[in-house]
Amino acid sequence: MSFLFKSSKKQQGSALPAATRNIKSSDGSGPPSNIPSAPGHARDGSNGSPREKSQQTPTPGTSVNSLNSLGEKLQDSPQWSSEKPSNTPSPEQKALRDRADSDLQHTRMRPHHDSSPYPWSQRHLNFTVPTNHPFPRYGAAANSLASKDGSIYIMGGLIHGSTVKGDLWMIEAAPNNLSCYPVATTSEGPGPRVGHAALLVGNAFIVFGGDTKTDETDMLDDTLYLLNTSTKQWSRAAPAGPRPPGRYGHSLNIIGSKIYIFGGQVEGFFFNDLVTFDLNALQQASNRWETLIQNTIDGGPPHGQIPPARTNHSVVTWNEKLYLFGGTDGVTWFSDVWSYDPRTNSWSQLECIGYIPVAREGHAAALVGDVMYVFGGRTEEGNDLGDLAAFRITT
């Protein structure tokens, strides 16, 4: 397996530091999750604790992945509730002010006459609300795979370096241009957050996690949200039993009818657990979150058997497997590639040949055929990247 090529441009070093709020775990105390574990990965009851080594805590990433594979029956499930969550955050947050969208460098667009600038092409973005543009923003969530009608949903994120949003926008694709406009929903959505993850499954736009804290003592939101893209109504899943801890910088993917959450962070604590939820079980009273693989620090498999704990990584789904690249734990920046097989409930690190992209976090990844494309991100030195690499999974 190998990375096929790269396309890079000269970058200036960034002076934007990472966020440094020092919290021990997602709920302030670092207890292990009591979500039921998969066979072969039973918990030992040990408590997680933060690393003693000095860490630079990275900011939440925005990479999300999705498969448009399930039907519209999800919204009809009695397990979906439109109630307001108990921890509704304020639009103004203290988190992540140092890495503001307004300070990020923007690349000038190519002239219109350059119709085929390999590997990129240009699309004009039209705004229906000229005085209220959603961009730039940082740490928003979007579906990486458009709907059948070409729609992309964008929710939340940080603007102006200090204001965290919970708004929803939609981009509609046309052959030569894109239209962007705000989406009015019929019930209250997830609320302001940054660093959350999202995917589109049929007519369900699903959101989990994100930094929702307005105070150091707040709990992060651990609710699973769903937007019915037909009715524009937000709901939230209310399965019985424990939930995965709230987090940000994680990944959210789907294989079949099951969604998978891997990794992420709360400042001072990084996850490498893998948790799943079966969307088809929403209509069953017995539906539960399930921990497939627990955190190493909580008694899960050691490093070498599963990916090290990390945040701001990317994961794509191909051929009923998950493929992970990059990320950071605040001490190490990764350029490794791992594959997860749900049939054996196991991770495997892949041996890559040829060009290997520089270690990074906060990048984006998308799948085209059997090729995983990786773009951008940030290095350990704080340099923002603009390179493009492609990894052929089947080689």
Short mmCIF file of C-alpha atoms in Angstrom, two decimals:
data_model
loop_
_atom_site.label_atom_id
_atom_site.label_comp_id
_atom_site.label_asym_id
_atom_site.label_seq_id
_atom_site.Cartn_x
_atom_site.Cartn_y
_atom_site.Cartn_z
CA MET A 1 0.00 0.00 0.00
CA SER A 2 1.43 3.36 -0.91
CA PHE A 3 0.79 7.05 -1.10
CA LEU A 4 0.63 7.82 -4.80
CA PHE A 5 1.54 11.45 -5.17
CA LYS A 6 1.66 14.82 -3.51
CA SER A 7 0.82 18.35 -4.59
CA SER A 8 2.22 21.02 -2.34
CA LYS A 9 2.71 24.75 -2.10
CA LYS A 10 5.03 26.86 0.00
CA GLN A 11 3.60 27.59 3.42
CA GLN A 12 4.48 30.16 6.00
CA GLY A 13 4.92 29.09 9.59
CA SER A 14 1.89 29.75 11.72
CA ALA A 15 2.08 31.68 14.95
CA LEU A 16 -1.27 30.38 16.10
CA PRO A 17 -0.81 28.29 19.26
CA ALA A 18 -2.99 25.39 20.26
CA ALA A 19 -5.64 25.60 22.94
CA THR A 20 -4.34 24.86 26.41
CA ARG A 21 -7.31 24.34 28.68
CA ASN A 22 -6.06 21.68 31.11
CA ILE A 23 -8.82 19.21 31.93
CA LYS A 24 -8.23 15.67 33.10
CA SER A 25 -11.04 13.90 31.25
CA SER A 26 -14.32 14.49 29.50
CA ASP A 27 -16.17 14.86 32.81
CA GLY A 28 -13.41 16.45 34.85
CA SER A 29 -12.33 13.38 36.79
CA GLY A 30 -11.24 10.76 34.29
CA PRO A 31 -13.32 7.71 35.28
CA PRO A 32 -13.48 4.84 32.82
CA SER A 33 -16.58 4.48 30.69
CA ASN A 34 -19.03 1.79 31.73
CA ILE A 35 -20.42 1.18 28.27
CA PRO A 36 -20.78 -2.58 27.61
CA SER A 37 -17.64 -3.94 26.00
CA ALA A 38 -17.37 -6.31 23.09
CA PRO A 39 -16.25 -9.89 23.76
CA GLY A 40 -12.50 -10.12 24.14
CA HIS A 41 -12.16 -6.51 25.28
CA ALA A 42 -13.65 -6.52 28.76
CA ARG A 43 -12.80 -3.62 31.01
CA ASP A 44 -10.65 -4.15 34.09
CA GLY A 45 -12.18 -1.29 36.04
CA SER A 46 -9.01 0.79 36.15
CA ASN A 47 -9.36 4.53 36.03
CA GLY A 48 -7.91 6.59 33.23
CA SER A 49 -5.41 9.28 34.11
CA PRO A 50 -3.70 12.02 32.13
CA ARG A 51 -0.22 11.56 30.81
CA GLU A 52 2.49 12.89 33.09
CA LYS A 53 4.57 14.05 30.16
CA SER A 54 4.13 17.70 29.25
CA GLN A 55 1.67 18.00 26.39
CA GLN A 56 0.64 20.59 23.89
CA THR A 57 -3.10 20.14 23.58
CA PRO A 58 -4.21 20.41 19.96
CA THR A 59 -7.39 22.07 18.90
CA PRO A 60 -10.36 20.14 17.55
CA GLY A 61 -10.20 18.95 13.99
CA THR A 62 -12.85 19.07 11.35
CA SER A 63 -12.39 15.89 9.40
CA VAL A 64 -15.60 13.93 8.95
CA ASN A 65 -16.57 10.99 6.83
CA SER A 66 -19.91 9.56 5.75
CA LEU A 67 -21.74 6.99 3.66
CA ASN A 68 -25.16 7.75 2.24
CA SER A 69 -26.54 4.25 2.76
CA LEU A 70 -29.59 4.14 5.05
CA GLY A 71 -33.22 4.99 4.37
CA GLU A 72 -35.63 7.46 5.90
CA LYS A 73 -36.95 5.10 8.58
CA LEU A 74 -34.54 6.42 11.22
CA GLN A 75 -36.68 9.45 12.00
CA ASP A 76 -39.68 7.27 12.79
CA SER A 77 -37.94 5.52 15.67
CA PRO A 78 -39.36 6.13 19.18
CA GLN A 79 -35.80 6.38 20.46
CA TRP A 80 -35.35 9.75 18.77
CA SER A 81 -36.39 12.71 20.91
CA SER A 82 -36.61 16.39 20.03
CA GLU A 83 -36.11 17.49 23.63
CA LYS A 84 -33.58 20.16 24.42
CA PRO A 85 -30.34 18.75 25.94
CA SER A 86 -29.65 19.56 29.54
CA ASN A 87 -26.31 21.20 28.80
CA THR A 88 -27.09 23.92 26.25
CA PRO A 89 -23.93 25.97 25.68
CA SER A 90 -23.68 29.71 25.26
CA PRO A 91 -22.70 31.24 21.92
CA GLU A 92 -19.65 32.78 23.57
CA GLN A 93 -17.04 30.28 24.68
CA LYS A 94 -13.61 30.62 26.17
CA ALA A 95 -12.21 27.71 24.18
CA LEU A 96 -10.03 27.91 21.09
CA ARG A 97 -9.63 31.68 20.78
CA ASP A 98 -6.00 31.38 19.77
CA ARG A 99 -6.74 29.60 16.53
CA ALA A 100 -9.20 31.95 14.88
CA ASP A 101 -10.51 31.69 11.38
CA SER A 102 -9.96 35.36 10.77
CA ASP A 103 -6.22 34.86 11.25
CA LEU A 104 -5.87 31.91 8.91
CA GLN A 105 -4.16 32.50 5.56
CA HIS A 106 -6.36 32.04 2.51
CA THR A 107 -5.13 30.90 -0.87
CA ARG A 108 -6.08 33.08 -3.81
CA MET A 109 -8.37 31.34 -6.30
CA ARG A 110 -7.13 30.44 -9.74
CA PRO A 111 -8.24 32.58 -12.71
CA HIS A 112 -11.47 31.41 -14.28
CA HIS A 113 -9.82 30.73 -17.63
CA ASP A 114 -7.81 27.89 -16.07
CA SER A 115 -10.55 25.30 -16.50
CA SER A 116 -8.62 22.18 -15.48
CA PRO A 117 -5.90 22.92 -12.88
CA TYR A 118 -5.00 19.32 -12.01
CA PRO A 119 -5.86 18.01 -9.51
CA TRP A 120 -8.12 20.90 -8.50
CA SER A 121 -11.07 22.57 -10.18
CA GLN A 122 -12.85 25.76 -9.20
CA ARG A 123 -16.51 26.24 -8.29
CA HIS A 124 -18.07 29.62 -7.59
CA LEU A 125 -19.95 29.85 -4.28
CA ASN A 126 -23.11 31.97 -4.31
CA PHE A 127 -24.61 33.27 -1.07
CA THR A 128 -28.36 33.81 -0.81
CA VAL A 129 -27.90 35.96 2.32
CA PRO A 130 -25.33 38.56 1.25
CA THR A 131 -24.86 40.14 4.68
CA ASN A 132 -24.44 36.93 6.66
CA HIS A 133 -21.80 34.60 5.26
CA PRO A 134 -20.89 31.45 7.22
CA PHE A 135 -17.21 31.58 6.29
CA PRO A 136 -14.53 31.64 7.46
CA ARG A 137 -15.06 29.37 10.44
CA TYR A 138 -13.01 26.73 12.19
CA GLY A 139 -13.96 23.38 13.72
CA ALA A 140 -17.32 23.07 11.94
CA ALA A 141 -18.75 19.69 10.96
CA ALA A 142 -19.91 18.72 7.48
CA ASN A 143 -20.80 15.58 5.57
CA SER A 144 -17.88 14.70 3.31
CA LEU A 145 -20.13 12.77 0.93
CA ALA A 146 -22.89 14.84 -0.62
CA SER A 147 -26.50 13.68 -0.67
CA LYS A 148 -28.09 12.27 -3.82
CA ASP A 149 -29.17 15.77 -4.82
CA GLY A 150 -25.68 17.16 -4.16
CA SER A 151 -26.31 18.82 -0.79
CA ILE A 152 -23.66 19.38 1.88
CA TYR A 153 -24.62 20.41 5.41
CA ILE A 154 -22.34 22.51 7.62
CA MET A 155 -23.04 22.90 11.32
CA GLY A 156 -21.42 24.93 14.10
CA GLY A 157 -17.80 25.98 14.46
CA LEU A 158 -15.76 28.94 15.65
CA ILE A 159 -15.88 32.43 14.09
CA HIS A 160 -13.93 35.59 14.85
CA GLY A 161 -11.73 33.67 17.26
CA SER A 162 -14.20 33.85 20.14
CA THR A 163 -17.77 33.04 19.10
CA VAL A 164 -18.86 29.41 18.83
CA LYS A 165 -21.87 28.86 16.60
CA GLY A 166 -24.63 26.27 16.45
CA ASP A 167 -26.12 27.38 13.14
CA LEU A 168 -26.81 25.15 10.15
CA TRP A 169 -26.00 25.91 6.51
CA MET A 170 -26.49 23.96 3.31
CA ILE A 171 -24.48 24.02 0.11
CA GLU A 172 -26.30 22.87 -3.01
CA ALA A 173 -24.17 21.69 -5.89
CA ALA A 174 -24.78 22.64 -9.51
CA PRO A 175 -22.69 21.76 -12.57
CA ASN A 176 -20.70 25.00 -12.53
CA ASN A 177 -21.37 26.64 -9.19
CA LEU A 178 -22.50 26.15 -5.60
CA SER A 179 -25.23 27.90 -3.63
CA CYS A 180 -24.99 28.40 0.12
CA TYR A 181 -27.82 29.42 2.43
CA PRO A 182 -28.88 29.04 6.08
CA VAL A 183 -31.26 26.24 7.03
CA ALA A 184 -34.21 27.01 9.28
CA THR A 185 -35.06 24.03 11.46
CA THR A 186 -38.35 23.24 13.19
CA SER A 187 -36.80 22.34 16.54
CA GLU A 188 -33.73 23.35 18.49
CA GLY A 189 -30.50 21.77 17.27
CA PRO A 190 -27.40 20.54 19.06
CA GLY A 191 -26.34 24.03 20.17
CA PRO A 192 -23.04 25.89 19.73
CA ARG A 193 -19.97 23.67 19.52
CA VAL A 194 -16.62 23.23 17.83
CA GLY A 195 -14.61 20.14 16.93
CA HIS A 196 -17.64 17.87 16.59
CA ALA A 197 -18.10 15.24 13.87
CA ALA A 198 -20.92 14.60 11.42
CA LEU A 199 -22.02 12.25 8.67
CA LEU A 200 -24.96 11.92 6.31
CA VAL A 201 -26.88 8.63 6.28
CA GLY A 202 -29.81 8.64 3.88
CA ASN A 203 -31.91 11.61 4.96
CA ALA A 204 -30.30 11.77 8.41
CA PHE A 205 -27.54 14.28 9.15
CA ILE A 206 -25.94 12.94 12.34
CA VAL A 207 -23.81 14.94 14.80
CA PHE A 208 -21.87 13.79 17.85
CA GLY A 209 -19.54 15.51 20.30
CA GLY A 210 -17.75 18.82 20.15
CA ASP A 211 -16.44 21.33 22.65
CA THR A 212 -19.58 22.74 24.26
CA LYS A 213 -18.09 23.95 27.52
CA THR A 214 -18.61 27.52 28.70
CA ASP A 215 -16.96 26.88 32.06
CA GLU A 216 -14.26 24.53 33.33
CA THR A 217 -16.82 22.65 35.43
CA ASP A 218 -19.21 21.99 32.54
CA MET A 219 -19.76 18.52 31.14
CA LEU A 220 -19.19 17.94 27.44
CA ASP A 221 -22.29 16.98 25.48
CA ASP A 222 -22.52 13.21 24.91
CA THR A 223 -25.81 13.23 22.98
CA LEU A 224 -26.25 11.81 19.49
CA TYR A 225 -28.23 14.23 17.29
CA LEU A 226 -30.08 13.64 14.04
CA LEU A 227 -31.47 16.11 11.53
CA ASN A 228 -34.19 14.88 9.21
CA THR A 229 -33.09 16.64 6.03
CA SER A 230 -36.59 16.31 4.56
CA THR A 231 -38.53 17.91 7.43
CA LYS A 232 -35.56 19.96 8.76
CA GLN A 233 -36.33 18.77 12.28
CA TRP A 234 -33.63 18.03 14.85
CA SER A 235 -34.01 15.05 17.17
CA ARG A 236 -31.71 13.34 19.61
CA ALA A 237 -31.13 9.69 20.38
CA ALA A 238 -31.99 8.58 23.88
CA PRO A 239 -30.76 5.00 24.24
CA ALA A 240 -30.80 3.49 27.70
CA GLY A 241 -27.53 2.79 29.43
CA PRO A 242 -24.19 4.58 29.43
CA ARG A 243 -22.90 6.69 26.55
CA PRO A 244 -19.38 7.32 25.28
CA PRO A 245 -17.81 10.33 27.02
CA GLY A 246 -18.25 13.68 25.29
CA ARG A 247 -15.19 14.65 23.28
CA TYR A 248 -13.94 16.58 20.28
CA GLY A 249 -11.42 15.96 17.51
CA HIS A 250 -12.82 12.43 17.07
CA SER A 251 -13.99 10.67 13.92
CA LEU A 252 -17.49 9.46 13.06
CA ASN A 253 -18.04 6.81 10.37
CA ILE A 254 -20.55 4.19 9.34
CA ILE A 255 -20.30 0.58 8.19
CA GLY A 256 -23.61 -1.00 7.30
CA SER A 257 -26.08 0.32 9.86
CA LYS A 258 -23.51 0.90 12.63
CA ILE A 259 -21.80 4.19 13.36
CA TYR A 260 -18.28 4.14 14.80
CA ILE A 261 -16.62 6.76 17.00
CA PHE A 262 -12.85 6.64 17.41
CA GLY A 263 -10.44 8.74 19.42
CA GLY A 264 -10.69 12.44 20.15
CA GLN A 265 -9.80 14.39 23.24
CA VAL A 266 -10.65 16.46 26.20
CA GLU A 267 -7.65 18.64 27.00
CA GLY A 268 -5.24 16.57 29.03
CA PHE A 269 -6.86 13.26 28.07
CA PHE A 270 -6.74 11.55 24.68
CA PHE A 271 -8.88 8.62 23.56
CA ASN A 272 -8.14 5.54 21.46
CA ASP A 273 -11.35 3.70 22.23
CA LEU A 274 -13.72 2.50 19.53
CA VAL A 275 -17.44 2.75 20.25
CA THR A 276 -20.37 1.76 18.06
CA PHE A 277 -24.13 2.23 17.86
CA ASP A 278 -26.50 0.37 15.55
CA LEU A 279 -28.91 2.79 13.91
CA ASN A 280 -31.23 -0.07 13.01
CA ALA A 281 -31.67 -0.73 16.73
CA LEU A 282 -33.30 2.64 17.30
CA GLN A 283 -36.68 0.96 17.02
CA GLN A 284 -35.76 -1.56 19.70
CA ALA A 285 -36.06 -0.90 23.42
CA SER A 286 -32.81 -2.79 24.02
CA ASN A 287 -30.61 -0.52 21.89
CA ARG A 288 -27.31 0.43 23.51
CA TRP A 289 -23.95 1.98 22.82
CA GLU A 290 -21.26 -0.71 22.70
CA THR A 291 -17.55 -0.36 23.42
CA LEU A 292 -15.70 -2.51 20.91
CA ILE A 293 -12.20 -1.59 22.08
CA GLN A 294 -11.54 0.38 25.23
CA ASN A 295 -8.83 2.98 25.82
CA THR A 296 -5.35 1.60 26.40
CA ILE A 297 -5.07 3.69 29.54
CA ASP A 298 -8.30 2.11 30.83
CA GLY A 299 -7.01 -1.43 30.42
CA GLY A 300 -7.54 -1.87 26.68
CA PRO A 301 -5.07 -3.39 24.23
CA PRO A 302 -1.52 -1.98 24.38
CA HIS A 303 0.11 0.21 21.75
CA GLY A 304 1.12 -1.88 18.79
CA GLN A 305 -2.17 -3.75 18.80
CA ILE A 306 -4.34 -0.66 18.37
CA PRO A 307 -3.56 2.90 17.26
CA PRO A 308 -2.12 5.16 19.98
CA ALA A 309 -4.56 7.63 21.50
CA ARG A 310 -5.01 10.68 19.28
CA THR A 311 -7.17 13.55 18.12
CA ASN A 312 -7.63 15.48 14.88
CA HIS A 313 -7.02 12.38 12.78
CA SER A 314 -8.99 11.25 9.73
CA VAL A 315 -10.88 8.03 9.06
CA VAL A 316 -12.52 6.85 5.84
CA THR A 317 -14.64 3.77 5.16
CA TRP A 318 -13.84 1.38 2.33
CA ASN A 319 -14.88 -2.22 1.69
CA GLU A 320 -16.45 -2.65 5.15
CA LYS A 321 -13.30 -1.44 6.93
CA LEU A 322 -12.11 1.79 8.55
CA TYR A 323 -8.84 3.43 7.47
CA LEU A 324 -7.12 5.83 9.87
CA PHE A 325 -4.39 8.37 9.12
CA GLY A 326 -2.51 10.90 11.21
CA GLY A 327 -3.52 12.90 14.26
CA THR A 328 -1.70 13.80 17.46
CA ASP A 329 -1.71 13.18 21.20
CA GLY A 330 -0.10 16.54 21.95
CA VAL A 331 3.34 14.91 22.22
CA THR A 332 3.64 12.91 19.00
CA TRP A 333 2.35 13.86 15.56
CA PHE A 334 1.44 10.76 13.56
CA SER A 335 1.77 9.76 9.91
CA ASP A 336 0.73 6.15 10.39
CA VAL A 337 -2.06 4.27 8.62
CA TRP A 338 -4.25 1.73 10.41
CA SER A 339 -7.11 -0.48 9.27
CA TYR A 340 -9.99 -1.70 11.44
CA ASP A 341 -11.91 -4.85 10.51
CA PRO A 342 -15.27 -5.20 12.31
CA ARG A 343 -15.43 -8.91 11.46
CA THR A 344 -12.45 -9.60 13.75
CA ASN A 345 -12.80 -6.47 15.91
CA SER A 346 -9.12 -5.74 15.41
CA TRP A 347 -6.79 -3.00 14.20
CA SER A 348 -3.82 -3.59 11.87
CA GLN A 349 -1.07 -1.09 11.12
CA LEU A 350 -0.36 -0.95 7.40
CA GLU A 351 3.10 -0.93 5.90
CA CYS A 352 3.36 1.99 3.48
CA ILE A 353 5.90 2.30 0.69
CA GLY A 354 7.05 5.23 -1.39
CA TYR A 355 6.12 8.77 -0.44
CA ILE A 356 4.86 9.17 3.13
CA PRO A 357 3.18 12.50 3.98
CA VAL A 358 4.63 14.48 6.85
CA ALA A 359 3.03 13.80 10.23
CA ARG A 360 0.06 16.09 10.81
CA GLU A 361 -3.22 16.77 12.61
CA GLY A 362 -6.35 18.65 11.67
CA HIS A 363 -6.24 17.52 8.05
CA ALA A 364 -9.12 16.26 5.91
CA ALA A 365 -9.53 12.97 4.07
CA ALA A 366 -11.97 11.73 1.44
CA LEU A 367 -12.39 8.50 -0.48
CA VAL A 368 -12.66 8.22 -4.26
CA GLY A 369 -12.84 4.62 -5.43
CA ASP A 370 -10.16 2.78 -3.49
CA VAL A 371 -8.01 5.89 -3.03
CA MET A 372 -7.90 7.90 0.19
CA TYR A 373 -7.01 11.55 -0.46
CA VAL A 374 -5.44 13.53 2.38
CA PHE A 375 -5.26 17.32 2.28
CA GLY A 376 -3.71 19.93 4.53
CA GLY A 377 -3.41 19.88 8.28
CA ARG A 378 -0.83 21.23 10.71
CA THR A 379 2.63 19.97 11.62
CA GLU A 380 4.23 19.64 15.04
CA GLU A 381 6.06 22.91 14.36
CA GLY A 382 2.74 24.69 13.84
CA ASN A 383 3.02 25.04 10.06
CA ASP A 384 -0.23 24.92 8.11
CA LEU A 385 -0.03 22.54 5.15
CA GLY A 386 -1.52 22.80 1.68
CA ASP A 387 -0.32 19.53 0.18
CA LEU A 388 -2.42 16.75 -1.30
CA ALA A 389 -1.54 13.07 -1.02
CA ALA A 390 -3.31 9.95 -2.26
CA PHE A 391 -3.17 6.50 -0.68
CA ARG A 392 -4.29 3.54 -2.76
CA ILE A 393 -5.75 1.02 -0.34
CA THR A 394 -5.69 -2.01 -2.64
CA THR A 395 -2.05 -1.74 -3.79
#
